Coordinates of C-alpha atoms in Angstrom, one line a residue:
M1 CA -31.2 0.5 9.8
I2 CA -29.6 1.5 6.6
R3 CA -30.6 0.5 3.1
L4 CA -27.4 -0.6 1.0
P5 CA -27.5 -1.4 -2.6
G6 CA -26.1 -5.0 -3.6
S7 CA -24.4 -6.1 -6.7
D8 CA -27.7 -7.9 -7.7
G9 CA -29.3 -4.6 -8.3
G10 CA -31.5 -4.7 -5.3
V11 CA -31.3 -3.0 -1.8
R12 CA -30.8 -4.9 1.4
E13 CA -31.3 -3.7 4.9
Y14 CA -28.4 -3.4 7.2
N15 CA -28.1 -2.7 10.9
P16 CA -24.8 -0.7 11.7
R17 CA -22.8 -1.6 14.9
T18 CA -23.1 0.9 17.6
E19 CA -20.0 0.2 19.6
P20 CA -16.9 2.4 18.6
L21 CA -13.5 1.4 18.0
V22 CA -11.2 2.2 21.0
L23 CA -7.8 3.7 19.6
T24 CA -4.7 3.3 21.7
T25 CA -1.5 4.7 21.2
A26 CA 1.8 2.5 22.1
G27 CA 5.3 2.1 21.4
A28 CA 7.2 0.3 18.6
L29 CA 6.4 -3.2 17.4
T30 CA 9.0 -5.7 18.2
S31 CA 8.5 -9.0 16.5
R32 CA 7.9 -7.8 13.0
T33 CA 8.8 -4.6 11.2
V34 CA 5.5 -3.3 9.8
F35 CA 4.9 -0.4 7.2
S36 CA 1.8 0.7 5.9
A37 CA 1.6 2.2 2.5
A38 CA -0.5 5.4 2.9
H39 CA -3.0 7.3 0.7
V40 CA -2.9 11.2 -0.1
V41 CA -5.9 13.3 0.8
A42 CA -7.0 15.4 -2.0
D43 CA -7.9 19.1 -1.8
P44 CA -11.7 18.9 -2.4
Y45 CA -12.0 22.8 -3.2
A46 CA -9.3 22.7 -6.0
D47 CA -10.5 23.5 -9.3
T48 CA -9.0 20.7 -11.3
S49 CA -9.5 17.8 -13.8
P50 CA -8.4 14.3 -14.0
D51 CA -5.6 15.3 -16.1
S52 CA -4.4 18.2 -13.8
P53 CA -1.5 18.0 -11.4
A54 CA -2.7 16.6 -8.1
A55 CA -4.2 19.2 -5.5
V56 CA -3.3 17.5 -2.1
D57 CA -4.4 18.7 1.4
W58 CA -1.2 18.7 3.0
D59 CA -2.4 19.1 6.6
A60 CA -4.9 16.1 6.5
T61 CA -2.3 14.1 4.5
L62 CA 0.3 14.5 7.1
A63 CA -2.2 14.0 10.0
F64 CA -3.1 10.7 8.6
R65 CA 0.5 9.8 8.6
R66 CA 0.7 10.8 12.4
H67 CA -2.1 8.4 12.9
L68 CA -0.2 5.5 11.4
W69 CA 2.9 6.2 13.6
S70 CA 0.8 6.7 16.7
Q71 CA -0.2 3.1 16.3
G72 CA 3.3 1.9 16.0
L73 CA 3.3 1.3 12.2
G74 CA 6.0 2.7 9.8
V75 CA 4.8 4.6 6.7
A76 CA 5.7 3.7 3.3
E77 CA 5.6 6.8 1.4
A78 CA 4.8 7.6 -2.3
M79 CA 3.8 4.1 -3.0
D80 CA 1.1 2.5 -5.1
T81 CA -1.4 3.4 -2.4
A82 CA -0.6 7.1 -2.7
Q83 CA -1.9 7.1 -6.4
R84 CA 1.7 7.2 -7.6
G85 CA 1.1 7.1 -11.4
M86 CA -2.5 7.1 -11.0
G87 CA -3.3 10.8 -10.3
L88 CA 0.0 11.7 -8.3
D89 CA 2.9 12.6 -10.7
W90 CA 6.7 12.9 -9.8
N91 CA 6.4 16.5 -8.8
G92 CA 3.6 15.8 -6.3
A93 CA 5.3 12.7 -5.1
A94 CA 8.6 14.6 -4.4
E95 CA 6.8 17.0 -2.5
L96 CA 5.1 14.4 -0.7
I97 CA 8.3 12.7 0.3
R98 CA 9.8 15.9 1.5
R99 CA 7.0 16.8 3.7
S100 CA 6.4 13.4 5.2
A101 CA 10.1 12.8 5.8
A102 CA 10.3 16.2 7.7
E103 CA 7.3 15.0 9.6
A104 CA 8.8 11.7 10.5
R105 CA 11.8 13.3 11.9
S106 CA 9.7 15.7 14.2
V107 CA 7.8 12.6 15.6
G108 CA 10.4 9.9 15.4
G109 CA 8.5 8.0 12.9
L110 CA 9.8 5.1 10.7
I111 CA 9.5 6.0 7.0
A112 CA 10.6 4.5 3.7
C113 CA 9.9 6.2 0.2
G114 CA 9.2 4.9 -3.2
V115 CA 12.0 5.6 -5.8
G116 CA 10.8 5.1 -9.3
T117 CA 11.0 6.7 -12.8
D118 CA 7.6 8.4 -13.3
Q119 CA 9.2 11.8 -14.2
L120 CA 9.4 10.1 -17.7
T121 CA 6.4 10.8 -19.6
G122 CA 7.2 9.2 -23.0
P123 CA 9.3 6.2 -24.4
A124 CA 12.5 6.1 -22.8
G125 CA 15.7 4.3 -23.3
L126 CA 17.7 2.4 -20.6
A127 CA 20.1 5.4 -20.0
E128 CA 17.0 7.5 -19.4
V129 CA 15.6 5.1 -17.0
R130 CA 18.6 4.9 -15.0
K131 CA 19.1 8.7 -14.8
A132 CA 15.5 8.8 -13.6
Y133 CA 15.9 6.4 -10.8
E134 CA 19.3 8.1 -10.0
E135 CA 17.3 11.3 -9.6
Q136 CA 14.7 9.9 -7.2
L137 CA 17.0 8.0 -5.2
A138 CA 19.2 11.0 -4.4
L139 CA 16.0 12.9 -3.3
V140 CA 14.9 10.1 -1.0
E141 CA 18.3 10.0 0.5
E142 CA 18.6 13.4 0.9
T143 CA 15.6 13.5 3.2
G144 CA 17.2 10.8 5.4
S145 CA 14.5 8.3 4.5
Q146 CA 14.9 4.6 3.3
A147 CA 14.6 4.0 -0.3
I148 CA 12.1 1.4 -1.8
L149 CA 13.2 0.8 -5.4
M150 CA 9.8 0.4 -7.0
A151 CA 9.1 -1.5 -10.2
S152 CA 9.3 0.9 -13.4
R153 CA 6.9 1.0 -16.3
A154 CA 9.5 2.5 -18.4
L155 CA 12.0 -0.1 -17.6
A156 CA 9.6 -2.8 -18.4
A157 CA 9.1 -1.2 -21.8
A158 CA 12.8 -0.6 -22.3
A159 CA 14.3 -3.8 -21.2
S160 CA 15.0 -6.5 -23.8
G161 CA 15.6 -9.2 -21.3
P162 CA 17.0 -10.2 -17.8
E163 CA 20.4 -8.9 -18.4
D164 CA 19.1 -5.3 -18.6
Y165 CA 17.6 -5.8 -15.2
L166 CA 20.7 -7.3 -13.8
D167 CA 22.6 -4.3 -15.0
L168 CA 20.4 -1.4 -14.1
Y169 CA 19.5 -2.7 -10.6
G170 CA 23.2 -3.5 -9.9
H171 CA 24.1 0.0 -10.9
L172 CA 21.4 1.4 -8.6
L173 CA 22.5 -0.9 -5.5
R174 CA 26.0 0.1 -5.8
Q175 CA 25.1 3.6 -5.8
A176 CA 22.7 3.5 -2.9
S177 CA 24.3 4.8 0.5
E178 CA 22.1 2.5 2.7
P179 CA 20.3 -0.8 2.1
V180 CA 17.1 -0.4 0.2
I181 CA 13.9 -2.4 -0.2
L182 CA 13.2 -4.1 -3.7
H183 CA 9.9 -4.0 -4.7
W184 CA 8.2 -6.5 -7.1
L185 CA 4.7 -5.3 -8.0
G186 CA 2.8 -7.6 -10.1
P187 CA 0.8 -6.9 -13.2
M188 CA -2.6 -7.2 -11.2
F189 CA -1.8 -4.1 -9.6
D190 CA -0.3 -2.3 -12.7
P191 CA -0.6 -4.3 -16.1
A192 CA 2.2 -2.0 -17.6
L193 CA 4.4 -4.4 -15.4
E194 CA 3.9 -7.6 -17.2
G195 CA 6.9 -9.4 -17.9
Y196 CA 8.9 -7.6 -15.2
W197 CA 12.5 -9.1 -14.4
G198 CA 12.7 -10.0 -17.9
S199 CA 10.1 -12.8 -18.3
A200 CA 6.4 -13.4 -18.1
D201 CA 7.3 -16.7 -16.7
L202 CA 7.1 -16.1 -12.8
D203 CA 9.7 -18.8 -12.2
A204 CA 12.2 -17.2 -14.5
A205 CA 11.7 -13.8 -13.3
T206 CA 12.1 -15.2 -9.7
E207 CA 15.6 -16.3 -10.8
T208 CA 16.5 -13.0 -12.1
F209 CA 15.0 -11.1 -9.1
L210 CA 17.2 -13.4 -6.9
D211 CA 20.4 -12.9 -8.8
V212 CA 20.1 -9.2 -8.3
I213 CA 19.8 -9.7 -4.6
K214 CA 22.6 -12.2 -4.2
A215 CA 25.0 -9.9 -6.2
H216 CA 24.4 -7.3 -3.7
P217 CA 23.1 -8.9 -0.2
D218 CA 24.7 -5.8 1.8
K219 CA 22.7 -3.3 -0.2
V220 CA 19.2 -5.0 0.1
D221 CA 17.5 -4.6 3.4
G222 CA 14.5 -6.5 2.1
I223 CA 12.1 -7.3 -0.8
K224 CA 8.5 -6.4 -1.0
V225 CA 6.6 -8.9 -2.7
S226 CA 3.2 -8.0 -4.2
L227 CA 2.2 -10.9 -6.4
L228 CA -0.9 -12.2 -4.4
D229 CA 0.5 -15.7 -4.3
A230 CA 1.4 -16.9 -0.7
R231 CA 3.2 -20.2 -2.0
R232 CA 5.4 -18.2 -4.2
E233 CA 6.3 -15.8 -1.5
V234 CA 7.2 -18.4 1.0
E235 CA 9.4 -20.2 -1.4
L236 CA 11.2 -16.9 -2.4
R237 CA 11.7 -15.8 1.2
R238 CA 13.4 -19.1 2.1
R239 CA 15.8 -18.5 -0.6
L240 CA 16.7 -15.0 0.4
P241 CA 20.5 -14.4 1.5
E242 CA 21.0 -14.2 5.3
G243 CA 20.0 -10.8 6.5
V244 CA 17.7 -9.9 3.7
R245 CA 14.0 -9.7 5.0
C246 CA 10.8 -10.3 3.2
Y247 CA 8.0 -7.8 3.5
T248 CA 4.8 -9.2 2.2
G249 CA 2.8 -7.0 0.0
D250 CA 0.1 -9.8 -0.4
D251 CA -3.2 -8.2 0.7
F252 CA -5.0 -11.5 0.4
H253 CA -2.9 -13.7 2.5
Y254 CA -1.1 -11.4 5.1
P255 CA -2.1 -12.9 8.5
E256 CA -0.5 -16.4 7.5
L257 CA 2.5 -14.8 6.0
I258 CA 3.2 -12.6 8.9
A259 CA 2.6 -15.3 11.3
G260 CA 5.3 -17.5 9.4
D261 CA 6.2 -21.0 10.0
E262 CA 9.0 -23.0 11.5
Q263 CA 11.2 -21.8 8.5
G264 CA 10.7 -18.1 8.9
F265 CA 8.0 -15.3 8.5
S266 CA 7.4 -12.2 6.5
H267 CA 7.4 -8.7 7.9
A268 CA 4.9 -6.5 6.2
L269 CA 4.4 -3.4 3.8
L270 CA 1.0 -3.4 3.0
G271 CA -1.7 -1.0 1.5
I272 CA -4.6 -2.7 3.4
F273 CA -2.8 -1.6 6.6
D274 CA -3.9 2.0 5.7
P275 CA -7.6 1.3 7.0
L276 CA -6.7 -1.4 9.1
A277 CA -3.8 0.5 11.1
P278 CA -5.3 -0.1 14.6
L279 CA -6.4 -3.6 14.3
A280 CA -3.2 -4.6 12.5
A281 CA -1.0 -2.9 15.3
D282 CA -3.0 -4.7 18.1
A283 CA -2.6 -8.0 16.3
V284 CA 1.2 -7.6 15.8
R285 CA 1.3 -6.7 19.5
T286 CA -0.2 -9.8 20.3
L287 CA 2.3 -11.5 18.1
D288 CA 5.0 -9.8 20.1
T289 CA 4.1 -11.9 23.2
G290 CA 4.4 -15.1 21.3
D291 CA 0.7 -15.6 20.8
V292 CA 0.3 -16.6 17.3
A293 CA -3.3 -17.9 17.7
G294 CA -4.4 -14.5 19.2
F295 CA -2.7 -12.8 16.3
R296 CA -4.6 -14.8 14.0
A297 CA -8.0 -14.4 15.7
T298 CA -7.6 -10.5 15.3
L299 CA -6.3 -10.2 12.0
D300 CA -7.9 -13.2 9.8
P301 CA -11.4 -11.7 10.2
T302 CA -10.0 -8.8 8.2
V303 CA -9.0 -10.6 5.0
A304 CA -12.8 -10.6 3.7
L305 CA -12.6 -6.7 3.6
S306 CA -9.1 -6.7 2.1
R307 CA -10.1 -9.1 -0.4
H308 CA -13.1 -7.0 -1.4
L309 CA -11.0 -3.7 -1.7
F310 CA -8.4 -5.5 -3.8
Q311 CA -10.6 -7.4 -6.0
T312 CA -10.3 -7.2 -9.9
P313 CA -9.3 -4.6 -11.2
T314 CA -7.0 -4.7 -8.3
R315 CA -5.3 -1.4 -9.1
F316 CA -8.5 0.5 -8.0
Y317 CA -8.3 -0.5 -4.4
K318 CA -7.4 3.0 -3.4
T319 CA -10.9 4.2 -3.9
G320 CA -12.1 1.8 -1.0
V321 CA -9.2 2.9 1.1
V322 CA -10.1 6.6 0.9
L323 CA -13.8 5.8 1.5
L324 CA -12.9 4.0 4.8
A325 CA -10.6 7.0 5.8
W326 CA -13.6 9.3 5.0
L327 CA -15.9 7.1 6.9
A328 CA -13.5 6.8 9.9
G329 CA -13.3 10.6 10.2
H330 CA -9.7 11.0 9.1
Q331 CA -10.7 13.3 6.4
D332 CA -13.8 15.4 5.7
H333 CA -14.6 14.3 2.3
F334 CA -14.5 11.5 -0.1
T335 CA -12.6 13.2 -2.9
M336 CA -9.5 11.7 -4.6
V337 CA -6.8 13.1 -6.9
G338 CA -7.5 12.4 -10.5
G339 CA -11.2 12.0 -9.6
L340 CA -10.5 8.2 -8.7
Q341 CA -13.5 8.3 -6.2
S342 CA -15.4 7.3 -9.3
A343 CA -13.5 4.2 -10.0
R344 CA -15.7 1.7 -7.9
S345 CA -19.5 1.2 -8.1
L346 CA -21.8 2.1 -5.3
P347 CA -22.6 -1.6 -4.5
H348 CA -18.7 -2.3 -4.1
L349 CA -18.4 1.0 -1.7
A350 CA -21.6 -0.1 0.3
R351 CA -20.1 -3.9 0.7
A352 CA -16.8 -2.0 1.9
Y353 CA -18.9 -0.1 4.5
E354 CA -20.7 -3.2 5.7
L355 CA -17.4 -5.2 6.0
A356 CA -15.5 -2.3 7.8
D357 CA -18.5 -1.8 10.2
G358 CA -18.8 -5.6 10.9
L359 CA -15.1 -5.5 12.0
G360 CA -15.9 -2.7 14.4
L361 CA -13.3 -0.6 12.5
F362 CA -14.8 3.0 12.9
P363 CA -13.9 5.0 16.0
D364 CA -17.4 6.8 15.7
P365 CA -19.9 4.4 14.2
A366 CA -22.5 7.0 14.0
L367 CA -20.3 9.3 11.9
A368 CA -19.7 6.5 9.6
E369 CA -23.3 5.8 9.2
S370 CA -24.2 9.5 8.7
R371 CA -21.4 9.7 6.0
M372 CA -22.5 6.5 4.2
R373 CA -26.1 7.7 4.2
S374 CA -24.8 11.0 2.6
L375 CA -23.2 9.1 -0.1
L376 CA -26.2 7.0 -0.9
T377 CA -28.4 10.0 -1.1
V378 CA -26.1 11.5 -3.7
Y379 CA -26.6 8.2 -5.7
G380 CA -30.4 8.3 -5.2
V381 CA -30.8 5.3 -3.0
P382 CA -34.2 5.6 -1.0
R383 CA -34.0 5.8 2.7

């Protein structure tokens, strides 16, 4: 029995599972293309402050990517889950991209990397935003990775309307040597992206987004939609040009979106698949056989954990992701770049542990319990 603090200020008793998660390795998934956005592992011994450049434990960070590849998942690198713009600056992201791309080549892993404008540290005009995007796109393409054109805070601040998005994205797509993934990240993940695509009205923004894609369908492999609105995603994917894929980024409705309907389905590029990698891969392998019910039976129970981790303020979901990586034994500590381990309350973390344990997510439940007890002790929770 372990005593867990609740959101009501009390402490409840919980009996952890004892059955370990059995991890398996297998080949590529066939019915869906599935990327997991991956977190970075901080160096716990670095003498840093929240304002310092990120100190990364490269060995542990790359080992976690090998774990994702071993499950058959692709890695979406240097994305929001890697604390891009929340502790990891462009210099750190560039090094992460170089190292992860080299690791992907060595193991034959699928990788796509985020391209943004986060080297800009102050107000910038459209020309500067375009130059920043070009610099990052060039680096990603030099590594041989697929590019993910991420939403830009600087562009959101500099653009005066839809025409600026059409012009800038058109320029970047013409430059890209290979088809890219376009990323629409909603303001629930980053408030600075309110009004992206030139309008706070999502219907109007959707039309601009589609105009960009329709003007360059040969340069768009797919879109990643992170709006936490399943209906909108389904409507959007049904309007995509032939051959352009939808990668769901909806961490609330992913089972139904990946399963799809008679008119199509979404592939996946999800932050929640960082902690859920083994279960997610197992579910998609079931789907590969045509067993939609079996797929849903495996993945549907994970939604409660995902909704908990991604609850408002959603951008702090990374704290729960790293907690679970520590509890699962993928890293030796619960430290994050920028000190973000403090971004969620102890009751929130305790509930994340309880939900993950209830799913049988931990390869070593005893280790997870021991580590959770040590965290509770630091916070003064009585045994």
